[in-house]
CSV table of C-alpha atoms and ligand atoms in Angstrom, one decimal:
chain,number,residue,atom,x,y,z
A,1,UNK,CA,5.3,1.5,25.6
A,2,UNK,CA,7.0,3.2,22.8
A,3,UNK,CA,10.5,3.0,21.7
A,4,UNK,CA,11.9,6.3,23.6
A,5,UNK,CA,10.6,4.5,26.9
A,6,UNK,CA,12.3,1.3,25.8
A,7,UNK,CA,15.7,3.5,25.5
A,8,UNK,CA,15.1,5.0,28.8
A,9,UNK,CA,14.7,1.8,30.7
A,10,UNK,CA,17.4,0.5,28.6
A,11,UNK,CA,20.0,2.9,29.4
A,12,UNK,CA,19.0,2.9,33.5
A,13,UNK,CA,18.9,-0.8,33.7
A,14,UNK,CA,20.8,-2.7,31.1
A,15,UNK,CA,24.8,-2.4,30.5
A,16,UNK,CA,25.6,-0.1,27.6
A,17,UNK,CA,27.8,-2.4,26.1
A,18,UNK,CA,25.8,-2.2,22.9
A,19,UNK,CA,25.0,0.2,19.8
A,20,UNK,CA,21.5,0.5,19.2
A,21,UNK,CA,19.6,2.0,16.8
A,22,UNK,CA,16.4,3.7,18.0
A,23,UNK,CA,14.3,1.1,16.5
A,24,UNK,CA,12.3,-1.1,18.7
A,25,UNK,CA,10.4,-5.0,17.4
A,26,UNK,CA,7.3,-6.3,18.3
A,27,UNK,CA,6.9,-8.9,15.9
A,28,UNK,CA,7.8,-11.0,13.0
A,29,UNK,CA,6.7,-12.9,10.5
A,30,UNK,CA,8.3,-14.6,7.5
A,31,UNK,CA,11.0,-11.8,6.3
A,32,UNK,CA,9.1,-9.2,7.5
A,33,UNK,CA,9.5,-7.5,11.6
A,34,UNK,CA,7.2,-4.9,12.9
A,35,UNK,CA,7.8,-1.7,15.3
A,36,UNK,CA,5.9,-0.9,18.5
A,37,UNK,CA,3.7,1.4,15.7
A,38,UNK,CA,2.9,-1.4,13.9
A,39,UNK,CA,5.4,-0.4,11.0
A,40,UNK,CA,6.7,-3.0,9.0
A,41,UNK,CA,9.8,-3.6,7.6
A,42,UNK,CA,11.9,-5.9,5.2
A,43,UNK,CA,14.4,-7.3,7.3
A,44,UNK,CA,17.6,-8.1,5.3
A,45,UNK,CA,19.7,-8.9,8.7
A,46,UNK,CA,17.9,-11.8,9.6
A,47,UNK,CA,19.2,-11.2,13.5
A,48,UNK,CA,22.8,-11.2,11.8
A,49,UNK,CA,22.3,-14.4,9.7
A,50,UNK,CA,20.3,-15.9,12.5
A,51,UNK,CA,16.8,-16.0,11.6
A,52,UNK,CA,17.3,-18.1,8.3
A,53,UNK,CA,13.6,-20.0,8.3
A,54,UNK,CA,12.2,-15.6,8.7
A,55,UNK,CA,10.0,-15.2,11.7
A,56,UNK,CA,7.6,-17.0,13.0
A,57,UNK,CA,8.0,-20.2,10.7
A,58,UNK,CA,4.8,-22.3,11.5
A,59,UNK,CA,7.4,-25.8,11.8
A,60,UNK,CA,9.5,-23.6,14.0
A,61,UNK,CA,6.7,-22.6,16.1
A,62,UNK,CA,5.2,-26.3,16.1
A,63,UNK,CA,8.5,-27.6,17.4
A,64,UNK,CA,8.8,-25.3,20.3
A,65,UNK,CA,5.0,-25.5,21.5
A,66,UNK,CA,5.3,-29.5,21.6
A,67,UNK,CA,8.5,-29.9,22.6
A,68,UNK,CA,7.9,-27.3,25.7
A,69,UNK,CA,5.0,-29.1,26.6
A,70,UNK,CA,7.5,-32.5,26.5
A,71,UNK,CA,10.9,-31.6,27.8
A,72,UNK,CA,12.9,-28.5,27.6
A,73,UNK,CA,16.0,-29.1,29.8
A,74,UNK,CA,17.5,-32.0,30.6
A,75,UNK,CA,20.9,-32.9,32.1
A,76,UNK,CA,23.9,-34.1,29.9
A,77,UNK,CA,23.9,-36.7,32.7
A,78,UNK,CA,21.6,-38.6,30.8
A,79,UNK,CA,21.2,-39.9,27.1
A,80,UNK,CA,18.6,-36.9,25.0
A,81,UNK,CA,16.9,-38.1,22.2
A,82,UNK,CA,16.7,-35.0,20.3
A,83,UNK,CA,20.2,-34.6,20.8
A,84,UNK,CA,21.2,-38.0,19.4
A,85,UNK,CA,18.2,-37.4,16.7
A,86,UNK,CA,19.7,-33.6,15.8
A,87,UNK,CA,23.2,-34.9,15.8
A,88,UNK,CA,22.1,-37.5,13.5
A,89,UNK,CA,20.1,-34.6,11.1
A,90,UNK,CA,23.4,-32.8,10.9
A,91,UNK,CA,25.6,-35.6,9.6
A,92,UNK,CA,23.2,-36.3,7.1
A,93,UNK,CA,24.3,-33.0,5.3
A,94,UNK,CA,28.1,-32.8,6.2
A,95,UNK,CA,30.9,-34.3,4.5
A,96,UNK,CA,33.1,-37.6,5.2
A,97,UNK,CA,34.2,-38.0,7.5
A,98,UNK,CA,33.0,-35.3,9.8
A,99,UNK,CA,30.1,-37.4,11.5
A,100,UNK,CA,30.4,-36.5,15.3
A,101,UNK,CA,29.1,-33.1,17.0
A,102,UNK,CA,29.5,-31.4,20.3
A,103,UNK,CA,26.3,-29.0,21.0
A,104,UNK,CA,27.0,-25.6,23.1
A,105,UNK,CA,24.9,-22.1,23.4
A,106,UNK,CA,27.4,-19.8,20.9
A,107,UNK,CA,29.3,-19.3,18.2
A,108,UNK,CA,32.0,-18.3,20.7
A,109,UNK,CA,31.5,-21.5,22.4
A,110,UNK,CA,32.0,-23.7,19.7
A,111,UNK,CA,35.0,-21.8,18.9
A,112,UNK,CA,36.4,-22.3,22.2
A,113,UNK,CA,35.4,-26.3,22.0
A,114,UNK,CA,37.3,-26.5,18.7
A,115,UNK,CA,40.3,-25.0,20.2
A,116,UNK,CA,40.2,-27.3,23.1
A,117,UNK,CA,40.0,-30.3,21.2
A,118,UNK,CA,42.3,-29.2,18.3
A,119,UNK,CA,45.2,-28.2,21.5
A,120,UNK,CA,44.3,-31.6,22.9
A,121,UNK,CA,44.4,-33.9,19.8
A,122,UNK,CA,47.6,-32.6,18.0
A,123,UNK,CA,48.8,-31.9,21.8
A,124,UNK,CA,50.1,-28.7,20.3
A,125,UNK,CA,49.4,-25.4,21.6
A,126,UNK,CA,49.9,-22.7,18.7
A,127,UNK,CA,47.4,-21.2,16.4
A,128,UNK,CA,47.0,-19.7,13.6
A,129,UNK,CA,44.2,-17.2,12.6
A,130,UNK,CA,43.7,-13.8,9.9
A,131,UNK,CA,44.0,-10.5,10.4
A,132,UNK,CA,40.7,-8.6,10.3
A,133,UNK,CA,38.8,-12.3,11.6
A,134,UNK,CA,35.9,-12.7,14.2
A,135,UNK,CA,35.3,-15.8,15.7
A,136,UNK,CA,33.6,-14.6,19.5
A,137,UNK,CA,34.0,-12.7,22.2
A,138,UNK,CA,35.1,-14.9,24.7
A,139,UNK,CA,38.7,-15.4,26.4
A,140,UNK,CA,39.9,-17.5,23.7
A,141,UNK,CA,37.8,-16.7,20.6
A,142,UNK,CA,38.2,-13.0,21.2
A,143,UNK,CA,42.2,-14.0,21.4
A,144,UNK,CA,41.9,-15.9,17.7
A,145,UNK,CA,40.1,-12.7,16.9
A,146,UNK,CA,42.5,-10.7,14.4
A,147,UNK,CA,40.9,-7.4,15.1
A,148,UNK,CA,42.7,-5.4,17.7
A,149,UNK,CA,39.6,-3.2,17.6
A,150,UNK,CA,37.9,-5.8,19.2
A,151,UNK,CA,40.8,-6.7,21.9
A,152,UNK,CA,41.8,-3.6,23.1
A,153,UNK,CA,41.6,-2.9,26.6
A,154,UNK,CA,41.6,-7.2,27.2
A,155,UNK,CA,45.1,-8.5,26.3
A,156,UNK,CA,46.9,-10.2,26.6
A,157,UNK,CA,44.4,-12.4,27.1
A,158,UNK,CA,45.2,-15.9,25.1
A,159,UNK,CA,46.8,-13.8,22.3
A,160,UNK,CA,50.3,-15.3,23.9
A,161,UNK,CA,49.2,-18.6,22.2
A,162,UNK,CA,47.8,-16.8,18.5
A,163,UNK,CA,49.4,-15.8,15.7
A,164,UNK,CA,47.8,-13.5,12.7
A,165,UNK,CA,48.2,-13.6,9.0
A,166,UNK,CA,46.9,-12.0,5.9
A,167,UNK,CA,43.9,-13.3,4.9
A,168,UNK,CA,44.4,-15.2,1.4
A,169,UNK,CA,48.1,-14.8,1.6
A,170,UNK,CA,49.5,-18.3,1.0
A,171,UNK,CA,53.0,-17.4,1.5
A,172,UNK,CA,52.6,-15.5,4.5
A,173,UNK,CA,50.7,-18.8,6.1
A,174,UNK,CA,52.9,-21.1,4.7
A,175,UNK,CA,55.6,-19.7,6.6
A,176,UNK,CA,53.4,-19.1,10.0
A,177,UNK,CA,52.4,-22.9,10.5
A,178,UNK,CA,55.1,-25.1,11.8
A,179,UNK,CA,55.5,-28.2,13.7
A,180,UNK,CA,54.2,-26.5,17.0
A,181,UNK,CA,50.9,-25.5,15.0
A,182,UNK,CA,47.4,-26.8,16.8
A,183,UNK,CA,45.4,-25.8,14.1
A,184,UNK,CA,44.7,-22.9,11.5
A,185,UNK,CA,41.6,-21.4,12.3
A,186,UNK,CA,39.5,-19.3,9.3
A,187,UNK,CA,36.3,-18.5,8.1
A,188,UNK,CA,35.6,-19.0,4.9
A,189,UNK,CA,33.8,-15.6,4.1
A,190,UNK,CA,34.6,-12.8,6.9
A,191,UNK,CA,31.6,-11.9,8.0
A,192,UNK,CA,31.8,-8.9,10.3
A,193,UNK,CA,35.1,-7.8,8.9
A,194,UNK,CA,33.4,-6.9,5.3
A,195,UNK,CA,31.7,-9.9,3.9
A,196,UNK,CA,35.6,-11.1,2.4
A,197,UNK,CA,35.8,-14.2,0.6
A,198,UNK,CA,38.9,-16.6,1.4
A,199,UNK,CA,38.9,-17.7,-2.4
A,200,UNK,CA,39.2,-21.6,-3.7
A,201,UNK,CA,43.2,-21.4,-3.8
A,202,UNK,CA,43.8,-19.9,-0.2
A,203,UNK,CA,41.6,-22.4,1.4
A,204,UNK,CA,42.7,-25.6,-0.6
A,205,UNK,CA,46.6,-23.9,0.2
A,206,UNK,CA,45.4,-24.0,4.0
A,207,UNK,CA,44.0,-27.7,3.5
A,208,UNK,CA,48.0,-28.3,2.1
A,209,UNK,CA,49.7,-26.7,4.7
A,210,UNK,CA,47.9,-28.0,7.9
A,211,UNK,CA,48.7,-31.5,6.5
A,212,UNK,CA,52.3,-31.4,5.9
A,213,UNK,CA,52.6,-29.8,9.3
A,214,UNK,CA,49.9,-32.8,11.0
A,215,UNK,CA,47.6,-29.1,12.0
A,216,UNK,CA,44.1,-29.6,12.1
A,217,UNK,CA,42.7,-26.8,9.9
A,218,UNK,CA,39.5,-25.5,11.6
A,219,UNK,CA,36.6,-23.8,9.7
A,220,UNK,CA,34.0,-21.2,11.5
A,221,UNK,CA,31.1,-21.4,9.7
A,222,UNK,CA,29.0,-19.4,12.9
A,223,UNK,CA,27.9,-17.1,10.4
A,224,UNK,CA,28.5,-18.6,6.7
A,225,UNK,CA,26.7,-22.1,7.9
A,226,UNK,CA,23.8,-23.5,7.4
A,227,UNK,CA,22.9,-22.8,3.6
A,228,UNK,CA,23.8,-19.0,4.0
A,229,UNK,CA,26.4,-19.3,1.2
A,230,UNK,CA,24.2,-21.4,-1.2
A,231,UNK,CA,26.1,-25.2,0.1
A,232,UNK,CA,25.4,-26.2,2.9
A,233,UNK,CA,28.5,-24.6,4.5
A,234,UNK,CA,30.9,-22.3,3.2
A,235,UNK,CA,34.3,-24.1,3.1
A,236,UNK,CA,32.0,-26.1,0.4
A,237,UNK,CA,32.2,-23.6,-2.2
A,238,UNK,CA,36.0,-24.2,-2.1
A,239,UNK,CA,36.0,-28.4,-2.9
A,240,UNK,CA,37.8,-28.7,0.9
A,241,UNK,CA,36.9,-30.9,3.9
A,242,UNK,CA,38.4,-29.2,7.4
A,243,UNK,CA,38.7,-31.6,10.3
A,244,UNK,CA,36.8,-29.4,12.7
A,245,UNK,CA,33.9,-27.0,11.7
A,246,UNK,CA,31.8,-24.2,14.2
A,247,UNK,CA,28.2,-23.3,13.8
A,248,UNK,CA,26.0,-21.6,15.2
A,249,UNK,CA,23.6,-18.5,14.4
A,250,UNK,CA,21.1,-20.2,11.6
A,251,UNK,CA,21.5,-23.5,13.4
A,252,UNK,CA,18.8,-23.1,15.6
A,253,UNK,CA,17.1,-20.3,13.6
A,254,UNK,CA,16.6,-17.8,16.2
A,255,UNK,CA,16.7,-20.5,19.2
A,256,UNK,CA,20.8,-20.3,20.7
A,257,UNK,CA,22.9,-22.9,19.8
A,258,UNK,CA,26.1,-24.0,18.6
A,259,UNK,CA,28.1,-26.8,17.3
A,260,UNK,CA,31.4,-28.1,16.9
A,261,UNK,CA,31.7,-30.8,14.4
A,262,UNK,CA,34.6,-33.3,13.5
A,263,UNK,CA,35.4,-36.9,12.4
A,264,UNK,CA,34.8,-40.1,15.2
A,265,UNK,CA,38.5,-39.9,15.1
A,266,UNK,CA,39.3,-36.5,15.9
A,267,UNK,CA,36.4,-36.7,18.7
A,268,UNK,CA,37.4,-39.5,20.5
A,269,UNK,CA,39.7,-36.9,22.2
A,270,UNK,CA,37.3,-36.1,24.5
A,271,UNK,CA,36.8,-38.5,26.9
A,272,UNK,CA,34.5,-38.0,29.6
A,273,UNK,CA,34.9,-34.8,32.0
A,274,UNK,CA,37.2,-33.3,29.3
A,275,UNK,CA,34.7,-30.8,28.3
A,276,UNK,CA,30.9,-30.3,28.7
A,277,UNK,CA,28.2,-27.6,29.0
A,278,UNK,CA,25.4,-27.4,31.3
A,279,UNK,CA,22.7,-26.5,28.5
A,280,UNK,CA,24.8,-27.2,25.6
A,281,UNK,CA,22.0,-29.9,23.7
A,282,UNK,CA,19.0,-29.3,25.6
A,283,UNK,CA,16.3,-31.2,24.2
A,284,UNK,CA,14.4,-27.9,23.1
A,285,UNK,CA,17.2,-26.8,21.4
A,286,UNK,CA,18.3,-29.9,19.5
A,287,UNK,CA,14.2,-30.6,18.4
A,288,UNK,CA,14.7,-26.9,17.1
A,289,UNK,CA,17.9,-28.0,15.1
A,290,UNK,CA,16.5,-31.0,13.5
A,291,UNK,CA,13.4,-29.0,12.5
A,292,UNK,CA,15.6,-26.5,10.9
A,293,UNK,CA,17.5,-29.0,9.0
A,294,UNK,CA,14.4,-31.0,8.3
A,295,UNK,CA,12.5,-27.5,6.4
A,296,UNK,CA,15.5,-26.4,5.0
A,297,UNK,CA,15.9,-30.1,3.2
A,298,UNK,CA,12.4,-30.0,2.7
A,299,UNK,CA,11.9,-26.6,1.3
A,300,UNK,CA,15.3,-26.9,-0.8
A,301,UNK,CA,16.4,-23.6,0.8
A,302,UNK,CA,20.2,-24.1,0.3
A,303,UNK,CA,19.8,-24.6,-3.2
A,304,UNK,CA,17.0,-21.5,-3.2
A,305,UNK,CA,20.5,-19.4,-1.4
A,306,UNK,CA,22.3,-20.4,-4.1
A,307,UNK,CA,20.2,-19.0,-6.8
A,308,UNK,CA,18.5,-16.1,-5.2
A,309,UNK,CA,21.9,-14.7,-4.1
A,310,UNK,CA,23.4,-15.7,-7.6
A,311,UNK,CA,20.6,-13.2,-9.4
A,312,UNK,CA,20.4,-11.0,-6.5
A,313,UNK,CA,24.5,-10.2,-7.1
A,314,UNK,CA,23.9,-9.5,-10.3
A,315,UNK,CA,21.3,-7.3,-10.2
A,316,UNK,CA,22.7,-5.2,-7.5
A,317,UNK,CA,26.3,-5.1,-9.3
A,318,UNK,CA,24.5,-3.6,-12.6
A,319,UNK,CA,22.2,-1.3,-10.8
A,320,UNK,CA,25.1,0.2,-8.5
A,321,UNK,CA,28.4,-0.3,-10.5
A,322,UNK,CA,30.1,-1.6,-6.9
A,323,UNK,CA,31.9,-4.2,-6.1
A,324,UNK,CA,29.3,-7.0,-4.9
A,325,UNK,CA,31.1,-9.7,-3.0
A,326,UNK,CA,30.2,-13.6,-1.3
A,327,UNK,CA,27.8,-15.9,-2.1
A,328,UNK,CA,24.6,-16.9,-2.0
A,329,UNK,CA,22.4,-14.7,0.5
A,330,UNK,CA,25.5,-13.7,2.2
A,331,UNK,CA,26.6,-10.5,0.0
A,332,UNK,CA,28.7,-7.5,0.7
A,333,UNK,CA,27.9,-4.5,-1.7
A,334,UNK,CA,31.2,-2.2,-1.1
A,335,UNK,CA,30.3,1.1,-1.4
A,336,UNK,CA,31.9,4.6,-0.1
A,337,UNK,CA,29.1,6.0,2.2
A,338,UNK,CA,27.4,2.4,3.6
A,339,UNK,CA,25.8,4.3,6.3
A,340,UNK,CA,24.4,6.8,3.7
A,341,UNK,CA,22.8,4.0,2.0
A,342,UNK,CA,21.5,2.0,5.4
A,343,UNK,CA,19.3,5.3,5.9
A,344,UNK,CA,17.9,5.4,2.2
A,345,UNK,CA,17.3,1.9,3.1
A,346,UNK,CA,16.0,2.8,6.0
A,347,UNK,CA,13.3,5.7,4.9
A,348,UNK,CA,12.1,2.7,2.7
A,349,UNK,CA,11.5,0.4,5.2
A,350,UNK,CA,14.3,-1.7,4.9
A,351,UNK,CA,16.7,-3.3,7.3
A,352,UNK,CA,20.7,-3.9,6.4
A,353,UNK,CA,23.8,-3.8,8.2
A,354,UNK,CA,26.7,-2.1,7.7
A,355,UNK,CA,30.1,-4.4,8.7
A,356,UNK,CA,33.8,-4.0,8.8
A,357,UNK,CA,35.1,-1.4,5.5
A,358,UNK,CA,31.8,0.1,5.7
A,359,UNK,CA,30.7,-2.7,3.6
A,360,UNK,CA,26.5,-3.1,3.7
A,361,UNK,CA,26.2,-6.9,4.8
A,362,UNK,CA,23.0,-8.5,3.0
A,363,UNK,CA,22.4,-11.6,5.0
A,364,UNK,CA,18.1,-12.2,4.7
A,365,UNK,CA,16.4,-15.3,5.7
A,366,UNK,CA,16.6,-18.4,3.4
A,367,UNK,CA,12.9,-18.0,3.0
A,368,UNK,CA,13.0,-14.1,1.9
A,369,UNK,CA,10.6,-13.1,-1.1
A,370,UNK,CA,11.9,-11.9,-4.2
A,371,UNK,CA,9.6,-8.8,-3.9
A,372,UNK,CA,11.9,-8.0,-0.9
A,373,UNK,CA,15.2,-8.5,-2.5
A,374,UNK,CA,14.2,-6.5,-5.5
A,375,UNK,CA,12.9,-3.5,-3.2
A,376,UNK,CA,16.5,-3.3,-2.0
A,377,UNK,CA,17.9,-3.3,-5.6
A,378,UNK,CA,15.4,-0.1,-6.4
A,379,UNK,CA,16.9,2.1,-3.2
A,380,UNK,CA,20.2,1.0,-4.6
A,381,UNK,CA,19.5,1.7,-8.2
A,382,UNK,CA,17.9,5.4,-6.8
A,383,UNK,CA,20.6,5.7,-4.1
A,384,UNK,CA,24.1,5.2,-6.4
B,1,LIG,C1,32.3,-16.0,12.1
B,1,LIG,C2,31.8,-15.9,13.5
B,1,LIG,N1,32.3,-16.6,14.5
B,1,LIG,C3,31.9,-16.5,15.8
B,1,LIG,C4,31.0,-15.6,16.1
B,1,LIG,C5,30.5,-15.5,17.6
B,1,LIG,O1,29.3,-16.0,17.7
B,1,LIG,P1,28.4,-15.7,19.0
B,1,LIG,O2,28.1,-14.3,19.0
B,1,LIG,O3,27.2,-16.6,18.9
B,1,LIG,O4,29.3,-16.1,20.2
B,1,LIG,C6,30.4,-14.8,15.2
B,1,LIG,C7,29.4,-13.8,15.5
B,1,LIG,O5,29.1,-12.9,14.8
B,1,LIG,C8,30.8,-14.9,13.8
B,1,LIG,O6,30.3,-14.1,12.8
């Protein structure tokens, strides 16, 4: 089958609810995917920050041949090892006192859990979010969602229960949270609205505020988690703790799952029945999740991020004389004509994305080559 008979069963038989480009995978392996043809490509979207061990990893694969043979699904009805096991990986890398997780399927879905647990604990039912956000699609994530471009045609939704300020306007928040305030819900880098950093001051302003009005302040780290930003998550690049943070995307490293992370105390919420999922934690998922953890430990790839993205930015800022924005392998190279320069990078055989501004979002795997990052900089340096 070739791609054009892909697109033709695609547009009879799936919902057209997507944008697709006329490109069509048939494998992967490490930073690299190939077509139907056989063509292969350096893949600098990493299934939008997904696919952060590249494909194929041999750990990755290990995992999910034993543990299929093992145990893939298993009720929440009953104590899972690898849940208890992956839960325990992830505390090892986050910050007192957040110690406790909740595992779901989505990014969406951990948003939602936080909300829940952030309207029960504070038993407050306002929150706060920034313009030009994403945090899901869902009734309630696509409500904290401050892109009307993205809600139109599906309010009011819960939008009745949101309000939106400027990101990195500490003024404008300051006077937005009050004593009915929930929680203020941010991510530290906006992803899909143009790779935007909150700064150090706006999120150690947000810490401030949510405690002198007793808010929980809530970080999404769907996309910026998991080593994307060079720490292990992004609100560390700003010296704050939030009491609940999201995951998702890299967690699993191309298997679907999410997370919703928060002190004993703020967890003790939930009491039985409260909230649940019925594959949230699967035992697949969760060996996945502490194999991920395990490499990325293992093969220092947070620290590798840091670095890479660190020279990367550099190089890309000289060779283009644009803005280059974020942190680590999460970067944002603001240019006029993004989808001019996704083509160049295209011909080349190189995969990027172009996000909110028409900013081209570079968001590789963890484990992507140097090679590959410098063949980027070259269509840059030819392109600007
Ligand atoms: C910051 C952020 N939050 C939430 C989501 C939603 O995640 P999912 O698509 O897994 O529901 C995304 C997806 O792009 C995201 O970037």
């Amino acid at each position: 089958m070739n791609a054009n008979e892909v697109k033709s069963l695609d547009s009879q038989y799936l919902f057209q609810n997507y944008g697709r480009q006329n490109l069509c995978f048939a494998k992967g392996e490490a930073e690299f995917l190939y077509d139907l043809d056989g063509k292969k490509y350096i893949d600098l979207v990493a299934g939008i920050a997904v696919n952060a061990l590249g494909y194929a990893h041999p750990d990755l694969v290990n995992t999910i041949c034993e543990q299929s043979r093992k145990l893939m699904h298993v009720s929440n009805l009953y104590l899972i090892k690898e849940q208890a096991e992956a839960a325990e990986a992830l505390a090892s890398v986050c910050p007192d006192p957040l110690c406790k997780t909740l595992f779901v399927n989505s990014g969406a879905e951990a948003n939602e859990a936080a909300l829940k647990l952030a309207v029960k604990h504070t038993g407050r039912s306002r929150v706060i979010t920034a313009k030009n956000s994403f945090h899901g699609r869902t009734a309630a994530s696509l409500s904290a969602t401050g892109q009307p471009k993205y809600q139109n045609g599906f309010t009011p939704l819960l939008s009745h229960a949101f309000d939106y300020v400027e990101y990195g306007n500490i003024e404008e928040l300051k006077a937005a949270v009050n004593s009915e305030t929930a929680a203020v819900l941010m991510e530290p880098v906006q992803g899909e609205g143009g790779v935007i950093p909150a700064g150090k001051e706006y999120f150690q302003a947000a810490r401030e505020i949510c405690d002198d009005y007793g808010a929980l302040f809530i970080v999404d780290e769907v996309q910026t988690g998991m080593g994307r930003t060079g720490k292990w998550f992004g609100f560390e690049n700003y010296g704050v703790v939030p009491d609940i943070f999201t995951l998702a995307k890299a967690l699993g490293g191309g298997f679907p799952i999410g997370a919703c992370v928060t002190s004993p105390e703020i967890a003790e919420t939930l009491k039985p029945g409260m909230h649940g999922t019925t594959f949230g934690g699967n035992p697949m998922g969760c060996a996945i999740v502490k194999t991920v953890i395990d490499v990325m430990k293992r093969d220092q790839l947070v620290k590798r991020s840091a670095e890479l993205g660190a020279a990367w930015m550099s190089q890309l800022a000289k060779v283009s004389s644009s803005t280059v924005r974020g942190f680590g392998l999460m970067l944002g190279l603001v240019v006029d004509n993004g989808r001019e320069l996704q083509s160049a990078a295209l011909e080349n055989g190189i995969l990027v994305n172009v996000c909110g501004g028409g900013v081209v979002r570079l968001i590789p795997p963890l484990i992507v080559s140097q090679d590959s990052l410098s063949a980027f900089t070259k269509v840059v340096e030819d392109f600007c």
